[in-house]
Amino acid sequence: MLSVHQDVLQIIQAKFSSFEIVKSVHLNVSILGEYWSEQHHILAVVAYHSNSALFLFSSKKPKPFHLSDLIIEAVIPIDENFECLSDPIPGEHNYLLFVVRYRKVSFEFRIKIGPESSNFASEIVKSKERFLSEESDKRWLLKYTDLYNSLENTELKSQLDDIPFIRQKMAQNQNSINRDSMLKYQLKLKEPEFTQYQEFTLFIGTWNVNGQLPSISLKPWLSSDDDPPDLYAVGFQEIDLSKEAFLFNDTPREAEWEKMVLDGVHPKAKYRTVALTRLVGIQLIVLINTKHYQYIRNIAVDTVGTGLLGKMGNKGGVAIRLELHNTSLCFVNSHLAAHVEEFERRNQDYKDINARINFRKYPTAIKDHDQVYWLGDLNYRITELTTSQVKTLLIRNEMAALLRADQLNQQKERGNVLLDYNEADITFPPTYKYDLNSDTFDTSEKARPPAWTDRILFRGKGIYQLAYRSHMELRISDHKPVSAIFKSEISVINQAKYRKVHEELLKRMDKLENEFLPQVTVDQTEVKFDLVKFREPQFRDIIIANTGQVPAEFEFIKKLDEQSYCKDWLRITPYCGTVNPGEKCDVRLEVNLESDLTELDDILVLHLNGGKDMFIIVSGKGQKSSFTTSMSALCRAPMPIMNLSEIQWKKIVALEGEVLYSIPRELWLLVDHLYKYGLAVRDLFESNSTQESFVKIRDWLDFGSTEPLPGSVETIAETLLIFLSYTKEPVIPFHLHDVAIAASSNYQSCKNIINQKLPDIHRNVFLYICMFLQELLRHSNENGYDAKTLASLFGEILLRDPIRNSKPQASRENLVSFIIF
Amino acid sequence: MSGGPYNYSYIFKYIIIGDMGVGKSCLLHQFTEKKFMADCPHTIGVEFGTRIIDVCGQKIKLQIWDTAGQERFRAVTRSYYRGAAGALMVYDITRRSTYNHLSSWLSDTRNLTNPSTVIFLIGNKCDLEAQRDVTYEEASKFAEENGLMFVEASAKTGDNVEEAFLETAKKIYQSIQDGRLDLNAAESGVQHKPSTPGRNNLSNDNQANKDNCSC
Ligand SMILES: Nc1nc2c(ncn2[C@@H]2O[C@H](COP(=O)(O)OP(=O)(O)OP(=O)(O)O)[C@@H](O)[C@H]2O)c(=O)[nH]1
Ligand SMILES: [Mg+2]
């Protein structure tokens, strides 16, 4: 572990339990893909006993300072399904592409090459090794994956079982990795529904040409059958034995042999080269009948040397992979170690080729293909028999005895090589070693025993071998060429059916995506309040129930051109929150009427993050009250306002009709009561009376009564303050505010405003209140009020702003205190 | 082809508007689920649905907002017009009043969306021929006069439903191709999604997008 990241390591460790150990981290990872690139990302390998996982974090800063900077974006278990590889990035020498695959999902990270990346990579390799030796248990990861937990639906769950856990936000963000991989996976499962098998004829050939020049026609080998094959895979060994070829892996023979092959193919069809690959003298060409060419995709080649030093190209294997229609094919041409006694070396070469061939495409390895054809000079010999014994058995045609002595058969039987490959019965004579230009086995001094060094094996479903033979006519080499004809079942996509299945799946995915949208129900979409009265709050609860598959984040949102998400007479608590699937949340709607509204109407928009919006209609009727009626109107009312007829009320509100009182009756009743009973009461205005007692006084004023004014003097004092605070226009009308405040430091100008600018009723009220305050001050010994306190208390109310308390306080006090004295 | 075959390259926002009960929600449901809802409750709010479609070989994700048609929500649903690339304006061929209100829906749409928004007029419930109250000719003339695309459709039988949604998308896509629609404008209703560099190829890349397309 690099010490520079020790601090980061600790921060990340803080995200985990003490059994979950952060083994290694990599900072500054960028991710290729659509959504991610802009954030800072960090990778971490975390171990839990013998299990490990790769965590992908997004971080608020390049280097996190606190664990809250980190969000887990994805969790990929490091188990048997975990694969990783690195690729160079063209043009970026300091970076490499680190590709992680988990089943069908892949992530691509760009990381800087250096000690950090190599340490990190080795930790991943170690984790994977550690895993392979122990049992897999992914349960510890579940807690990091809200996606996984929220899936109640088992159908969904089984579909998601096969992919790593990706943070739900991303899933909700219509993450295409998820969608893509899900679709591919589903398509794979449904393959039988849209594919049918079609037989293709494959010609596989192998020939060790012993470094000879391509001087003869290959027709006797490549076109000895009546019908042309659909595909050729032709392998050569030892096409060039020169030092130059060995050292520089370059030889003119490559093109020459390719031409010989193209000239030698069956005349009844046209072929073109699909791929050619070569390692020193080991060459492989795949040709396809031109009519099939368009159905070939994803061609890749790779070569592996197993010769000198275990890696030089004098021995080894070359491979070509491709997809023909919907079947993946792999052809391997190998030239394994020589010498009779070296069969174990040959086994090892085979294993090395398998392990090291890597097509860097999916699938990457030989074994991952639907069909594999393995050909070449495998170099296995006949043991336990002398040359003359072999020859005698051959003359007597006792093939069984000979084949029992064949090392490949023996080693294969023991499971040491080509384990699950098949080979047809050999009915042709050994293909090695002949005198050049003859059909005679080696007559040189060494007189090597003949052997079936040249072989063709196969692996996979639906492969039927029609022929397996050698071609004696080709005599330029000390080996004879071998060929095999296969009828192989290739899965062909029925376009019409494919389109149907694909469409259906897309539809299903759309449906799934729609199901993944947050869904809630609200128990009532129309909330009606009873008659709403001044300062008498009411509430209704609504229940938001999550009926969807994912947590629902809700919020009441503003409508176009509105200031707030609800009218000012309404309060919503909570106005936002999250409800988990299957759970509920109570939301309280509370009305409190402080204006003269008679119709209460609002439509609330309950928005689900990433989903639909619901409307909730709130309605109610407001009851009129003297508290919210203008003072000019009240002075015209001959009786308590609730006793007025509708017509009378309308007239009064329109300020029609005679002014009956110089100040509102209600104000007089309150103040008069305080004159009589309250002047000497200590802390008169400090009461905190109950809702109930206020309501009684309000109704007494609004409805009128023969009973005495209910409530304590403190409550009545408070009611007076409320009355003055809510009158439709404040005592100093809004339009005079600025003038009044500007004049506040000058007694004379204040007086002028009061005398000349205030409407009559307002002036009456103002003076009446001032007189009352002066009266209070006369009793300040008993009630404890001084001028300053009273001025600030009443100044705020008499000069109230439409939006309360937005003007400097001091000047209001001044205004009032000038007046009082 | 640059991206994986199933990544979408654009997101188009649609709104569905029209009087209550004309079948807006049923049209959305038919389009996303291929099902008809015989007794669909009034939409009280704005429903949301998505589907990925193929236009000219491009995968496009439609984000569809189905609005409440009741008059009392009219002021609120106006908030949802903004940024729509397509507006499906629906009336019910068996109820003349729903047709008469179209001019008011149209003026809302024109006022609240941008000039490149594609407006598609749908005469729904064309399965109810016997109760027809608005002739095809009349509506088609209205559409022509106002430069709208028009079909009669049925959310019940599915007739022309797919077509209405897809034709709208095609028209929007054409606007993008012609450069008439400015993708950078926040209100275009279209978001561009760059596809991921495709690494893993599934079979059928070649065939998947061969749907013939006139544009
Ligand atoms: N016969 C017939 N009935 C339909 C068709 N489309 C909708 N309906 C019926 O008409 C009624 C109203 O349909 P909705 O989709 O709820 O109407 P809406 O426009 O969404 O109404 P709001 O949500 O109130 O704005 C439902 O009872 C449907 O079953 C159609 O094409 N044919
Ligand atoms: Mg609806």
CSV table of N, CA, C and O in Angstrom, one decimal, chain A residues 175-266:
chain,number,residue,atom,x,y,z
A,175,ASN,N,-30.2,4.1,-16.4
A,175,ASN,CA,-28.8,3.7,-16.7
A,175,ASN,C,-28.8,2.7,-17.8
A,175,ASN,O,-29.4,1.6,-17.8
A,176,SER,N,-28.0,3.0,-18.8
A,176,SER,CA,-28.0,2.1,-20.0
A,176,SER,C,-27.2,0.9,-19.8
A,176,SER,O,-27.4,-0.1,-20.4
A,177,ILE,N,-26.3,0.9,-18.9
A,177,ILE,CA,-25.5,-0.3,-18.6
A,177,ILE,C,-26.4,-1.4,-18.2
A,177,ILE,O,-26.5,-2.5,-18.7
A,178,ASN,N,-27.3,-1.0,-17.3
A,178,ASN,CA,-28.2,-1.9,-16.7
A,178,ASN,C,-29.2,-2.4,-17.8
A,178,ASN,O,-29.4,-3.6,-17.9
A,179,ARG,N,-29.7,-1.5,-18.5
A,179,ARG,CA,-30.7,-1.8,-19.5
A,179,ARG,C,-30.1,-2.7,-20.5
A,179,ARG,O,-30.7,-3.7,-20.9
A,180,ASP,N,-29.0,-2.3,-21.0
A,180,ASP,CA,-28.3,-3.0,-22.1
A,180,ASP,C,-28.0,-4.5,-21.6
A,180,ASP,O,-28.3,-5.4,-22.3
A,181,SER,N,-27.4,-4.6,-20.5
A,181,SER,CA,-27.0,-5.9,-20.0
A,181,SER,C,-28.2,-6.8,-19.8
A,181,SER,O,-28.2,-7.9,-20.1
A,182,MET,N,-29.2,-6.1,-19.3
A,182,MET,CA,-30.4,-6.9,-19.0
A,182,MET,C,-31.0,-7.4,-20.3
A,182,MET,O,-31.4,-8.6,-20.4
A,183,LEU,N,-31.0,-6.6,-21.3
A,183,LEU,CA,-31.6,-7.0,-22.6
A,183,LEU,C,-30.7,-8.1,-23.2
A,183,LEU,O,-31.3,-9.1,-23.7
A,184,LYS,N,-29.4,-7.9,-23.2
A,184,LYS,CA,-28.6,-8.9,-23.8
A,184,LYS,C,-28.8,-10.3,-23.1
A,184,LYS,O,-28.8,-11.3,-23.8
A,185,TYR,N,-28.8,-10.2,-21.8
A,185,TYR,CA,-29.0,-11.4,-21.0
A,185,TYR,C,-30.3,-12.1,-21.4
A,185,TYR,O,-30.3,-13.3,-21.6
A,186,GLN,N,-31.3,-11.3,-21.5
A,186,GLN,CA,-32.7,-11.9,-21.8
A,186,GLN,C,-32.7,-12.4,-23.3
A,186,GLN,O,-33.2,-13.5,-23.5
A,187,LEU,N,-32.0,-11.7,-24.1
A,187,LEU,CA,-32.0,-12.2,-25.5
A,187,LEU,C,-31.3,-13.5,-25.6
A,187,LEU,O,-31.7,-14.4,-26.3
A,188,LYS,N,-30.2,-13.7,-24.8
A,188,LYS,CA,-29.4,-14.9,-24.8
A,188,LYS,C,-30.4,-16.0,-24.4
A,188,LYS,O,-30.4,-17.1,-25.0
A,189,LEU,N,-31.1,-15.8,-23.3
A,189,LEU,CA,-32.0,-16.8,-22.8
A,189,LEU,C,-33.1,-17.2,-23.8
A,189,LEU,O,-33.5,-18.3,-23.9
A,190,LYS,N,-33.5,-16.2,-24.6
A,190,LYS,CA,-34.6,-16.5,-25.6
A,190,LYS,C,-34.1,-16.9,-26.9
A,190,LYS,O,-34.8,-17.1,-27.9
A,191,GLU,N,-32.8,-17.1,-27.0
A,191,GLU,CA,-32.2,-17.5,-28.3
A,191,GLU,C,-32.9,-18.6,-29.1
A,191,GLU,O,-33.2,-18.5,-30.3
A,192,PRO,N,-33.2,-19.7,-28.4
A,192,PRO,CA,-33.9,-20.8,-29.1
A,192,PRO,C,-35.2,-20.3,-29.8
A,192,PRO,O,-35.6,-20.9,-30.8
A,193,GLU,N,-35.8,-19.3,-29.3
A,193,GLU,CA,-37.0,-18.8,-29.9
A,193,GLU,C,-36.8,-18.1,-31.3
A,193,GLU,O,-37.8,-18.0,-32.1
A,194,PHE,N,-35.7,-17.6,-31.5
A,194,PHE,CA,-35.5,-16.9,-32.8
A,194,PHE,C,-34.3,-17.4,-33.6
A,194,PHE,O,-33.9,-16.8,-34.6
A,195,THR,N,-33.8,-18.6,-33.2
A,195,THR,CA,-32.7,-19.1,-34.0
A,195,THR,C,-33.1,-20.5,-34.5
A,195,THR,O,-34.0,-21.2,-33.9
A,196,GLN,N,-32.5,-20.9,-35.6
A,196,GLN,CA,-32.7,-22.3,-36.0
A,196,GLN,C,-31.3,-22.8,-36.5
A,196,GLN,O,-30.5,-22.0,-36.9
A,197,TYR,N,-31.1,-24.1,-36.4
A,197,TYR,CA,-29.8,-24.6,-36.8
A,197,TYR,C,-29.8,-24.9,-38.3
A,197,TYR,O,-30.7,-25.3,-38.9
A,198,GLN,N,-28.6,-24.5,-38.9
A,198,GLN,CA,-28.4,-24.8,-40.3
A,198,GLN,C,-27.1,-25.5,-40.4
A,198,GLN,O,-26.1,-25.1,-39.7
A,199,GLU,N,-27.0,-26.5,-41.2
A,199,GLU,CA,-25.7,-27.2,-41.3
A,199,GLU,C,-24.8,-26.6,-42.3
A,199,GLU,O,-25.1,-26.2,-43.4
A,200,PHE,N,-23.6,-26.4,-41.8
A,200,PHE,CA,-22.5,-25.8,-42.6
A,200,PHE,C,-21.4,-26.9,-42.8
A,200,PHE,O,-21.1,-27.6,-41.8
A,201,THR,N,-20.8,-27.0,-44.0
A,201,THR,CA,-19.7,-27.9,-44.2
A,201,THR,C,-18.4,-27.2,-43.9
A,201,THR,O,-18.1,-26.1,-44.5
A,202,LEU,N,-17.6,-27.7,-43.0
A,202,LEU,CA,-16.3,-27.1,-42.6
A,202,LEU,C,-15.2,-28.0,-43.1
A,202,LEU,O,-15.2,-29.2,-42.8
A,203,PHE,N,-14.3,-27.5,-43.8
A,203,PHE,CA,-13.1,-28.2,-44.1
A,203,PHE,C,-11.9,-27.7,-43.2
A,203,PHE,O,-11.6,-26.5,-43.2
A,204,ILE,N,-11.4,-28.7,-42.4
A,204,ILE,CA,-10.3,-28.3,-41.6
A,204,ILE,C,-9.0,-29.1,-42.1
A,204,ILE,O,-9.1,-30.3,-42.3
A,205,GLY,N,-7.9,-28.4,-42.3
A,205,GLY,CA,-6.7,-29.1,-42.8
A,205,GLY,C,-5.5,-28.6,-42.0
A,205,GLY,O,-5.4,-27.5,-41.5
A,206,THR,N,-4.5,-29.6,-41.9
A,206,THR,CA,-3.3,-29.2,-41.3
A,206,THR,C,-2.1,-29.9,-42.0
A,206,THR,O,-2.3,-31.0,-42.5
A,207,TRP,N,-1.1,-29.2,-42.1
A,207,TRP,CA,0.1,-29.7,-42.8
A,207,TRP,C,1.4,-29.1,-42.3
A,207,TRP,O,1.5,-27.9,-42.3
A,208,ASN,N,2.3,-30.0,-41.9
A,208,ASN,CA,3.6,-29.5,-41.6
A,208,ASN,C,4.4,-29.6,-42.9
A,208,ASN,O,4.7,-30.7,-43.4
A,209,VAL,N,4.8,-28.4,-43.4
A,209,VAL,CA,5.4,-28.4,-44.8
A,209,VAL,C,6.9,-28.5,-44.7
A,209,VAL,O,7.6,-28.4,-45.7
A,210,ASN,N,7.5,-28.6,-43.5
A,210,ASN,CA,8.9,-28.9,-43.4
A,210,ASN,C,9.8,-27.8,-44.0
A,210,ASN,O,10.9,-28.1,-44.5
A,211,GLY,N,9.3,-26.6,-44.1
A,211,GLY,CA,10.1,-25.5,-44.6
A,211,GLY,C,10.2,-25.5,-46.1
A,211,GLY,O,11.0,-24.7,-46.7
A,212,GLN,N,9.5,-26.4,-46.8
A,212,GLN,CA,9.6,-26.5,-48.2
A,212,GLN,C,8.9,-25.3,-48.9
A,212,GLN,O,7.9,-24.7,-48.4
A,213,LEU,N,9.3,-25.0,-50.1
A,213,LEU,CA,8.7,-23.9,-50.9
A,213,LEU,C,7.3,-24.4,-51.4
A,213,LEU,O,7.1,-25.6,-51.7
A,214,PRO,N,6.4,-23.5,-51.4
A,214,PRO,CA,5.1,-23.8,-52.0
A,214,PRO,C,5.1,-24.0,-53.5
A,214,PRO,O,4.9,-23.0,-54.2
A,215,SER,N,5.4,-25.2,-53.9
A,215,SER,CA,5.7,-25.4,-55.3
A,215,SER,C,4.6,-26.3,-56.0
A,215,SER,O,4.7,-26.4,-57.2
A,216,ILE,N,3.7,-26.8,-55.3
A,216,ILE,CA,2.8,-27.7,-55.9
A,216,ILE,C,1.3,-27.3,-55.6
A,216,ILE,O,1.1,-26.6,-54.6
A,217,SER,N,0.4,-27.7,-56.4
A,217,SER,CA,-1.0,-27.4,-56.2
A,217,SER,C,-1.5,-28.1,-55.0
A,217,SER,O,-1.2,-29.2,-54.7
A,218,LEU,N,-2.4,-27.4,-54.3
A,218,LEU,CA,-3.0,-28.0,-53.1
A,218,LEU,C,-4.3,-28.6,-53.3
A,218,LEU,O,-5.0,-29.1,-52.4
A,219,LYS,N,-4.7,-28.6,-54.6
A,219,LYS,CA,-6.0,-29.1,-55.0
A,219,LYS,C,-6.3,-30.6,-54.5
A,219,LYS,O,-7.4,-30.8,-53.9
A,220,PRO,N,-5.3,-31.5,-54.6
A,220,PRO,CA,-5.6,-32.8,-54.1
A,220,PRO,C,-6.0,-32.9,-52.6
A,220,PRO,O,-6.6,-33.8,-52.2
A,221,TRP,N,-5.5,-31.9,-51.9
A,221,TRP,CA,-5.8,-31.8,-50.5
A,221,TRP,C,-7.1,-31.0,-50.2
A,221,TRP,O,-8.0,-31.5,-49.5
A,222,LEU,N,-7.2,-29.8,-50.8
A,222,LEU,CA,-8.3,-28.9,-50.4
A,222,LEU,C,-9.5,-29.1,-51.3
A,222,LEU,O,-10.6,-28.7,-50.8
A,223,SER,N,-9.4,-29.7,-52.4
A,223,SER,CA,-10.7,-29.9,-53.2
A,223,SER,C,-10.8,-31.3,-53.7
A,223,SER,O,-11.1,-31.6,-54.8
A,224,SER,N,-10.7,-32.3,-52.8
A,224,SER,CA,-10.8,-33.7,-53.2
A,224,SER,C,-12.2,-34.2,-53.1
A,224,SER,O,-12.5,-35.3,-53.5
A,225,ASP,N,-13.1,-33.3,-52.5
A,225,ASP,CA,-14.5,-33.8,-52.4
A,225,ASP,C,-15.4,-33.3,-53.5
A,225,ASP,O,-15.0,-32.4,-54.2
A,226,ASP,N,-16.6,-33.9,-53.6
A,226,ASP,CA,-17.5,-33.5,-54.7
A,226,ASP,C,-18.0,-32.1,-54.5
A,226,ASP,O,-18.2,-31.3,-55.4
A,227,ASP,N,-18.4,-31.8,-53.2
A,227,ASP,CA,-19.1,-30.6,-53.0
A,227,ASP,C,-18.2,-29.6,-52.2
A,227,ASP,O,-17.3,-30.0,-51.4
A,228,PRO,N,-18.3,-28.4,-52.5
A,228,PRO,CA,-17.4,-27.4,-51.9
A,228,PRO,C,-17.9,-27.1,-50.4
A,228,PRO,O,-19.1,-27.1,-50.2
A,229,PRO,N,-16.9,-27.0,-49.5
A,229,PRO,CA,-17.3,-26.7,-48.2
A,229,PRO,C,-17.7,-25.2,-48.0
A,229,PRO,O,-17.4,-24.4,-48.9
A,230,ASP,N,-18.4,-24.9,-46.9
A,230,ASP,CA,-18.7,-23.5,-46.7
A,230,ASP,C,-17.6,-22.7,-46.1
A,230,ASP,O,-17.5,-21.5,-46.3
A,231,LEU,N,-16.7,-23.4,-45.4
A,231,LEU,CA,-15.6,-22.7,-44.7
A,231,LEU,C,-14.4,-23.6,-44.7
A,231,LEU,O,-14.5,-24.8,-44.6
A,232,TYR,N,-13.2,-22.9,-44.9
A,232,TYR,CA,-11.9,-23.6,-44.8
A,232,TYR,C,-11.2,-23.0,-43.6
A,232,TYR,O,-11.1,-21.8,-43.4
A,233,ALA,N,-10.6,-23.9,-42.8
A,233,ALA,CA,-9.6,-23.5,-41.8
A,233,ALA,C,-8.3,-24.3,-42.1
A,233,ALA,O,-8.3,-25.5,-41.9
A,234,VAL,N,-7.3,-23.7,-42.7
A,234,VAL,CA,-6.1,-24.4,-43.1
A,234,VAL,C,-4.9,-24.0,-42.3
A,234,VAL,O,-4.6,-22.8,-42.3
A,235,GLY,N,-4.3,-24.9,-41.7
A,235,GLY,CA,-3.2,-24.6,-40.8
A,235,GLY,C,-1.9,-25.2,-41.4
A,235,GLY,O,-1.9,-26.4,-41.9
A,236,PHE,N,-0.8,-24.5,-41.3
A,236,PHE,CA,0.5,-25.0,-41.7
A,236,PHE,C,1.4,-24.9,-40.5
A,236,PHE,O,1.3,-24.0,-39.7
A,237,GLN,N,2.4,-25.8,-40.5
A,237,GLN,CA,3.5,-25.6,-39.6
A,237,GLN,C,4.8,-25.6,-40.4
A,237,GLN,O,4.9,-26.2,-41.5
A,238,GLU,N,5.8,-25.0,-39.8
A,238,GLU,CA,7.2,-24.9,-40.4
A,238,GLU,C,7.1,-24.4,-41.9
A,238,GLU,O,7.7,-24.9,-42.8
A,239,ILE,N,6.4,-23.3,-42.1
A,239,ILE,CA,6.4,-22.7,-43.5
A,239,ILE,C,7.8,-22.1,-43.7
A,239,ILE,O,8.1,-21.9,-44.9
A,240,ASP,N,8.5,-21.7,-42.7
A,240,ASP,CA,9.8,-21.1,-42.9
A,240,ASP,C,10.7,-21.5,-41.7
A,240,ASP,O,10.4,-21.1,-40.6
A,241,LEU,N,11.8,-22.2,-42.0
A,241,LEU,CA,12.6,-22.6,-40.9
A,241,LEU,C,13.9,-21.7,-40.8
A,241,LEU,O,14.8,-22.0,-40.0
A,242,SER,N,13.9,-20.6,-41.5
A,242,SER,CA,15.1,-19.7,-41.5
A,242,SER,C,15.2,-19.0,-40.2
A,242,SER,O,14.2,-18.8,-39.5
A,243,LYS,N,16.4,-18.6,-39.9
A,243,LYS,CA,16.7,-17.8,-38.7
A,243,LYS,C,15.9,-16.5,-38.7
A,243,LYS,O,15.4,-16.0,-37.7
A,244,GLU,N,15.9,-15.9,-40.0
A,244,GLU,CA,15.2,-14.6,-40.1
A,244,GLU,C,13.7,-14.7,-39.7
A,244,GLU,O,13.2,-13.8,-39.0
A,245,ALA,N,13.1,-15.7,-40.1
A,245,ALA,CA,11.7,-15.9,-39.8
A,245,ALA,C,11.6,-16.0,-38.3
A,245,ALA,O,10.7,-15.4,-37.7
A,246,PHE,N,12.5,-16.8,-37.7
A,246,PHE,CA,12.4,-17.0,-36.2
A,246,PHE,C,12.6,-15.7,-35.5
A,246,PHE,O,11.9,-15.4,-34.5
A,247,LEU,N,13.7,-14.9,-35.9
A,247,LEU,CA,14.0,-13.7,-35.1
A,247,LEU,C,13.1,-12.6,-35.4
A,247,LEU,O,12.7,-11.8,-34.5
A,248,PHE,N,12.7,-12.4,-36.6
A,248,PHE,CA,11.9,-11.2,-37.0
A,248,PHE,C,10.4,-11.6,-37.2
A,248,PHE,O,9.6,-10.7,-37.5
A,249,ASN,N,10.1,-12.8,-37.1
A,249,ASN,CA,8.7,-13.2,-37.3
A,249,ASN,C,8.1,-12.6,-38.6
A,249,ASN,O,7.0,-12.1,-38.7
A,250,ASP,N,9.0,-12.7,-39.6
A,250,ASP,CA,8.5,-12.1,-40.9
A,250,ASP,C,9.0,-13.0,-42.0
A,250,ASP,O,10.1,-13.5,-42.0
A,251,THR,N,8.1,-13.3,-42.9
A,251,THR,CA,8.5,-14.3,-44.0
A,251,THR,C,7.7,-14.1,-45.3
A,251,THR,O,6.5,-13.8,-45.2
A,252,PRO,N,8.3,-14.1,-46.4
A,252,PRO,CA,7.6,-14.0,-47.7
A,252,PRO,C,6.6,-15.2,-47.9
A,252,PRO,O,5.7,-15.1,-48.7
A,253,ARG,N,6.9,-16.3,-47.2
A,253,ARG,CA,6.1,-17.5,-47.4
A,253,ARG,C,4.7,-17.3,-47.0
A,253,ARG,O,3.8,-18.0,-47.5
A,254,GLU,N,4.4,-16.5,-46.1
A,254,GLU,CA,3.1,-16.3,-45.6
A,254,GLU,C,2.1,-16.0,-46.8
A,254,GLU,O,1.1,-16.7,-47.0
A,255,ALA,N,2.5,-15.0,-47.6
A,255,ALA,CA,1.6,-14.7,-48.7
A,255,ALA,C,1.6,-15.8,-49.8
A,255,ALA,O,0.6,-16.1,-50.4
A,256,GLU,N,2.8,-16.4,-49.9
A,256,GLU,CA,2.9,-17.5,-50.9
A,256,GLU,C,1.9,-18.6,-50.6
A,256,GLU,O,1.2,-19.1,-51.4
A,257,TRP,N,2.0,-19.0,-49.3
A,257,TRP,CA,1.1,-20.1,-48.9
A,257,TRP,C,-0.4,-19.7,-49.0
A,257,TRP,O,-1.3,-20.5,-49.3
A,258,GLU,N,-0.7,-18.5,-48.6
A,258,GLU,CA,-2.0,-18.0,-48.7
A,258,GLU,C,-2.5,-18.1,-50.1
A,258,GLU,O,-3.6,-18.6,-50.4
A,259,LYS,N,-1.6,-17.7,-51.1
A,259,LYS,CA,-2.0,-17.8,-52.5
A,259,LYS,C,-2.3,-19.2,-52.9
A,259,LYS,O,-3.3,-19.6,-53.6
A,260,MET,N,-1.4,-20.1,-52.4
A,260,MET,CA,-1.6,-21.5,-52.8
A,260,MET,C,-2.9,-22.1,-52.3
A,260,MET,O,-3.6,-22.9,-52.9
A,261,VAL,N,-3.3,-21.6,-51.1
A,261,VAL,CA,-4.5,-22.1,-50.5
A,261,VAL,C,-5.7,-21.5,-51.4
A,261,VAL,O,-6.6,-22.3,-51.8
A,262,LEU,N,-5.6,-20.2,-51.7
A,262,LEU,CA,-6.7,-19.6,-52.5
A,262,LEU,C,-6.8,-20.3,-53.9
A,262,LEU,O,-7.9,-20.4,-54.4
A,263,ASP,N,-5.6,-20.7,-54.4
A,263,ASP,CA,-5.7,-21.3,-55.7
A,263,ASP,C,-6.2,-22.8,-55.6
A,263,ASP,O,-6.6,-23.4,-56.6
A,264,GLY,N,-6.0,-23.3,-54.4
A,264,GLY,CA,-6.3,-24.8,-54.3
A,264,GLY,C,-7.7,-25.1,-53.8
A,264,GLY,O,-8.1,-26.2,-53.7
A,265,VAL,N,-8.5,-24.0,-53.4
A,265,VAL,CA,-9.8,-24.3,-52.9
A,265,VAL,C,-10.8,-24.8,-54.0
A,265,VAL,O,-10.5,-24.7,-55.2
A,266,HIS,N,-11.9,-25.3,-53.5
A,266,HIS,CA,-12.8,-26.0,-54.4
A,266,HIS,C,-13.3,-25.1,-55.5
A,266,HIS,O,-13.7,-24.0,-55.3
